[in-house]
């Protein structure tokens, strides 16, 4: 059996929250209690300031940027991980001359419940 792979498709990124993204989950072959996407902040761009009910983690992959959370800013670069709790207003700022890439993972109780229910079905089958 070979590994199931989703390839990053830079030519097919969609624009959301002021960034270019590619959604990775939900994915038919993977029962996961979360959703995720690749995100690319082009040079001199800022994501939309927003908050939501999900928990979220950013994993910085390439480049450097700044994360703004509830009005406070912190440097964020390749190898860093940031946790954004539900309700926290946040955005990403890339004021540099190079693109910044990160992986975003988010989850909530409903996603966890769906994961548990599907996992039980698969075990019982």
PDB file of C-alpha atoms in Angstrom:
ATOM      1  CA  UNK A   1       0.000   0.000   0.000  1.00  0.00           C
ATOM      2  CA  UNK A   2       1.359   3.428  -0.877  1.00  0.00           C
ATOM      3  CA  UNK A   3       0.921   6.565   1.177  1.00  0.00           C
ATOM      4  CA  UNK A   4      -1.985   8.873   0.442  1.00  0.00           C
ATOM      5  CA  UNK A   5      -0.558  12.309  -0.366  1.00  0.00           C
ATOM      6  CA  UNK A   6      -2.083  15.734  -0.865  1.00  0.00           C
ATOM      7  CA  UNK A   7       0.323  17.880  -2.842  1.00  0.00           C
ATOM      8  CA  UNK A   8       0.659  21.616  -2.361  1.00  0.00           C
ATOM      9  CA  UNK A   9      -0.615  23.233  -5.557  1.00  0.00           C
ATOM     10  CA  UNK A  10       0.720  26.825  -5.611  1.00  0.00           C
ATOM     11  CA  UNK A  11      -1.209  27.574  -8.809  1.00  0.00           C
ATOM     12  CA  UNK A  12      -4.543  26.653  -7.210  1.00  0.00           C
ATOM     13  CA  UNK A  13      -4.421  28.575  -3.935  1.00  0.00           C
ATOM     14  CA  UNK A  14      -7.592  30.366  -2.898  1.00  0.00           C
ATOM     15  CA  UNK A  15      -7.679  33.764  -1.249  1.00  0.00           C
ATOM     16  CA  UNK A  16      -9.222  33.815   2.241  1.00  0.00           C
ATOM     17  CA  UNK A  17      -8.611  35.913   5.344  1.00  0.00           C
ATOM     18  CA  UNK A  18      -6.228  38.026   3.232  1.00  0.00           C
ATOM     19  CA  UNK A  19      -3.892  35.067   2.582  1.00  0.00           C
ATOM     20  CA  UNK A  20      -3.454  32.465  -0.152  1.00  0.00           C
ATOM     21  CA  UNK A  21      -4.480  29.034   1.159  1.00  0.00           C
ATOM     22  CA  UNK A  22      -4.997  25.403   0.259  1.00  0.00           C
ATOM     23  CA  UNK A  23      -7.368  23.422   2.485  1.00  0.00           C
ATOM     24  CA  UNK A  24      -6.048  19.991   3.435  1.00  0.00           C
ATOM     25  CA  UNK A  25      -8.841  18.676   5.651  1.00  0.00           C
ATOM     26  CA  UNK A  26     -11.485  17.457   5.600  1.00  0.00           C
ATOM     27  CA  UNK A  27      -9.904  14.668   3.548  1.00  0.00           C
ATOM     28  CA  UNK A  28     -11.849  11.530   2.619  1.00  0.00           C
ATOM     29  CA  UNK A  29      -8.996   9.121   3.437  1.00  0.00           C
ATOM     30  CA  UNK A  30      -8.267  10.638   6.850  1.00  0.00           C
ATOM     31  CA  UNK A  31     -10.616  10.603   9.806  1.00  0.00           C
ATOM     32  CA  UNK A  32      -9.225  13.488  11.866  1.00  0.00           C
ATOM     33  CA  UNK A  33     -10.625  15.575  14.737  1.00  0.00           C
ATOM     34  CA  UNK A  34      -9.373  18.768  13.074  1.00  0.00           C
ATOM     35  CA  UNK A  35      -9.208  20.695   9.807  1.00  0.00           C
ATOM     36  CA  UNK A  36      -6.127  22.313   8.316  1.00  0.00           C
ATOM     37  CA  UNK A  37      -4.623  24.305   5.481  1.00  0.00           C
ATOM     38  CA  UNK A  38      -1.400  25.606   4.039  1.00  0.00           C
ATOM     39  CA  UNK A  39      -1.274  29.394   4.133  1.00  0.00           C
ATOM     40  CA  UNK A  40       0.981  31.774   2.280  1.00  0.00           C
ATOM     41  CA  UNK A  41       1.392  35.437   3.186  1.00  0.00           C
ATOM     42  CA  UNK A  42       2.811  37.278   0.211  1.00  0.00           C
ATOM     43  CA  UNK A  43       5.368  40.038   0.880  1.00  0.00           C
ATOM     44  CA  UNK A  44       3.861  43.185   2.452  1.00  0.00           C
ATOM     45  CA  UNK A  45       0.485  41.576   3.194  1.00  0.00           C
ATOM     46  CA  UNK A  46      -1.621  41.202   6.312  1.00  0.00           C
ATOM     47  CA  UNK A  47      -4.334  38.716   7.035  1.00  0.00           C
ATOM     48  CA  UNK A  48      -7.788  39.878   8.030  1.00  0.00           C
ATOM     49  CA  UNK A  49      -8.172  40.581  11.752  1.00  0.00           C
ATOM     50  CA  UNK A  50     -10.668  37.997  13.016  1.00  0.00           C
ATOM     51  CA  UNK A  51     -11.658  35.612  15.796  1.00  0.00           C
ATOM     52  CA  UNK A  52     -13.613  32.355  15.822  1.00  0.00           C
ATOM     53  CA  UNK A  53     -14.895  29.618  18.109  1.00  0.00           C
ATOM     54  CA  UNK A  54     -12.248  27.030  17.139  1.00  0.00           C
ATOM     55  CA  UNK A  55      -8.881  26.414  18.771  1.00  0.00           C
ATOM     56  CA  UNK A  56      -6.078  27.028  16.257  1.00  0.00           C
ATOM     57  CA  UNK A  57      -2.368  26.343  15.892  1.00  0.00           C
ATOM     58  CA  UNK A  58      -0.024  27.990  13.380  1.00  0.00           C
ATOM     59  CA  UNK A  59       3.210  26.163  12.498  1.00  0.00           C
ATOM     60  CA  UNK A  60       5.682  28.477  10.746  1.00  0.00           C
ATOM     61  CA  UNK A  61       7.333  26.692   7.824  1.00  0.00           C
ATOM     62  CA  UNK A  62       9.282  29.287   5.818  1.00  0.00           C
ATOM     63  CA  UNK A  63      10.178  32.936   6.324  1.00  0.00           C
ATOM     64  CA  UNK A  64       9.296  35.300   9.136  1.00  0.00           C
ATOM     65  CA  UNK A  65       6.298  37.401  10.060  1.00  0.00           C
ATOM     66  CA  UNK A  66       4.541  38.863  13.095  1.00  0.00           C
ATOM     67  CA  UNK A  67       1.457  37.510  14.836  1.00  0.00           C
ATOM     68  CA  UNK A  68      -0.899  40.038  16.366  1.00  0.00           C
ATOM     69  CA  UNK A  69      -3.205  38.660  19.095  1.00  0.00           C
ATOM     70  CA  UNK A  70      -5.611  40.882  20.982  1.00  0.00           C
ATOM     71  CA  UNK A  71      -3.505  43.896  19.984  1.00  0.00           C
ATOM     72  CA  UNK A  72      -0.132  42.463  21.086  1.00  0.00           C
ATOM     73  CA  UNK A  73       2.494  41.613  18.486  1.00  0.00           C
ATOM     74  CA  UNK A  74       5.170  38.898  18.540  1.00  0.00           C
ATOM     75  CA  UNK A  75       7.774  37.800  15.985  1.00  0.00           C
ATOM     76  CA  UNK A  76       6.962  34.479  14.332  1.00  0.00           C
ATOM     77  CA  UNK A  77       9.430  32.574  12.152  1.00  0.00           C
ATOM     78  CA  UNK A  78      10.231  29.192  10.631  1.00  0.00           C
ATOM     79  CA  UNK A  79      10.105  26.477  13.293  1.00  0.00           C
ATOM     80  CA  UNK A  80       7.810  28.432  15.645  1.00  0.00           C
ATOM     81  CA  UNK A  81       4.361  27.253  16.753  1.00  0.00           C
ATOM     82  CA  UNK A  82       1.596  29.566  17.980  1.00  0.00           C
ATOM     83  CA  UNK A  83      -1.609  28.603  19.805  1.00  0.00           C
ATOM     84  CA  UNK A  84      -4.680  30.804  19.319  1.00  0.00           C
ATOM     85  CA  UNK A  85      -7.514  30.047  21.766  1.00  0.00           C
ATOM     86  CA  UNK A  86     -11.180  30.486  20.821  1.00  0.00           C
ATOM     87  CA  UNK A  87     -12.345  34.095  20.753  1.00  0.00           C
ATOM     88  CA  UNK A  88      -8.864  35.610  20.506  1.00  0.00           C
ATOM     89  CA  UNK A  89      -8.711  38.287  17.832  1.00  0.00           C
ATOM     90  CA  UNK A  90      -5.686  37.628  15.628  1.00  0.00           C
ATOM     91  CA  UNK A  91      -3.963  38.246  12.329  1.00  0.00           C
ATOM     92  CA  UNK A  92      -0.634  37.653  10.617  1.00  0.00           C
ATOM     93  CA  UNK A  93       1.525  40.517   9.342  1.00  0.00           C
ATOM     94  CA  UNK A  94       4.192  40.026   6.698  1.00  0.00           C
ATOM     95  CA  UNK A  95       5.770  43.435   6.231  1.00  0.00           C
ATOM     96  CA  UNK A  96       8.932  41.900   4.736  1.00  0.00           C
ATOM     97  CA  UNK A  97      10.075  41.375   1.164  1.00  0.00           C
ATOM     98  CA  UNK A  98       9.814  37.559   1.207  1.00  0.00           C
ATOM     99  CA  UNK A  99       6.788  35.279   1.355  1.00  0.00           C
ATOM    100  CA  UNK A 100       5.889  33.592   4.623  1.00  0.00           C
ATOM    101  CA  UNK A 101       4.412  30.083   4.694  1.00  0.00           C
ATOM    102  CA  UNK A 102       2.697  28.349   7.576  1.00  0.00           C
ATOM    103  CA  UNK A 103       0.443  25.394   8.326  1.00  0.00           C
ATOM    104  CA  UNK A 104      -2.784  26.076  10.205  1.00  0.00           C
ATOM    105  CA  UNK A 105      -4.713  23.471  12.204  1.00  0.00           C
ATOM    106  CA  UNK A 106      -8.065  24.183  13.909  1.00  0.00           C
ATOM    107  CA  UNK A 107     -10.584  22.142  15.869  1.00  0.00           C
ATOM    108  CA  UNK A 108     -13.701  22.395  17.977  1.00  0.00           C
ATOM    109  CA  UNK A 109     -15.942  20.066  19.955  1.00  0.00           C
ATOM    110  CA  UNK A 110     -18.129  19.195  16.958  1.00  0.00           C
ATOM    111  CA  UNK A 111     -15.117  18.049  14.921  1.00  0.00           C
ATOM    112  CA  UNK A 112     -13.955  15.911  17.847  1.00  0.00           C
ATOM    113  CA  UNK A 113     -17.411  14.345  18.244  1.00  0.00           C
ATOM    114  CA  UNK A 114     -17.583  13.489  14.521  1.00  0.00           C
ATOM    115  CA  UNK A 115     -14.128  11.928  14.737  1.00  0.00           C
ATOM    116  CA  UNK A 116     -15.102   9.783  17.723  1.00  0.00           C
ATOM    117  CA  UNK A 117     -18.377   8.648  16.122  1.00  0.00           C
ATOM    118  CA  UNK A 118     -16.717   7.734  12.805  1.00  0.00           C
ATOM    119  CA  UNK A 119     -13.860   5.991  14.595  1.00  0.00           C
ATOM    120  CA  UNK A 120     -16.339   3.861  16.587  1.00  0.00           C
ATOM    121  CA  UNK A 121     -18.137   2.916  13.357  1.00  0.00           C
ATOM    122  CA  UNK A 122     -14.866   1.876  11.716  1.00  0.00           C
ATOM    123  CA  UNK A 123     -13.801  -0.223  14.724  1.00  0.00           C
ATOM    124  CA  UNK A 124     -17.173  -1.981  14.890  1.00  0.00           C
ATOM    125  CA  UNK A 125     -17.257  -2.715  11.137  1.00  0.00           C
TER     126      UNK A 125
END
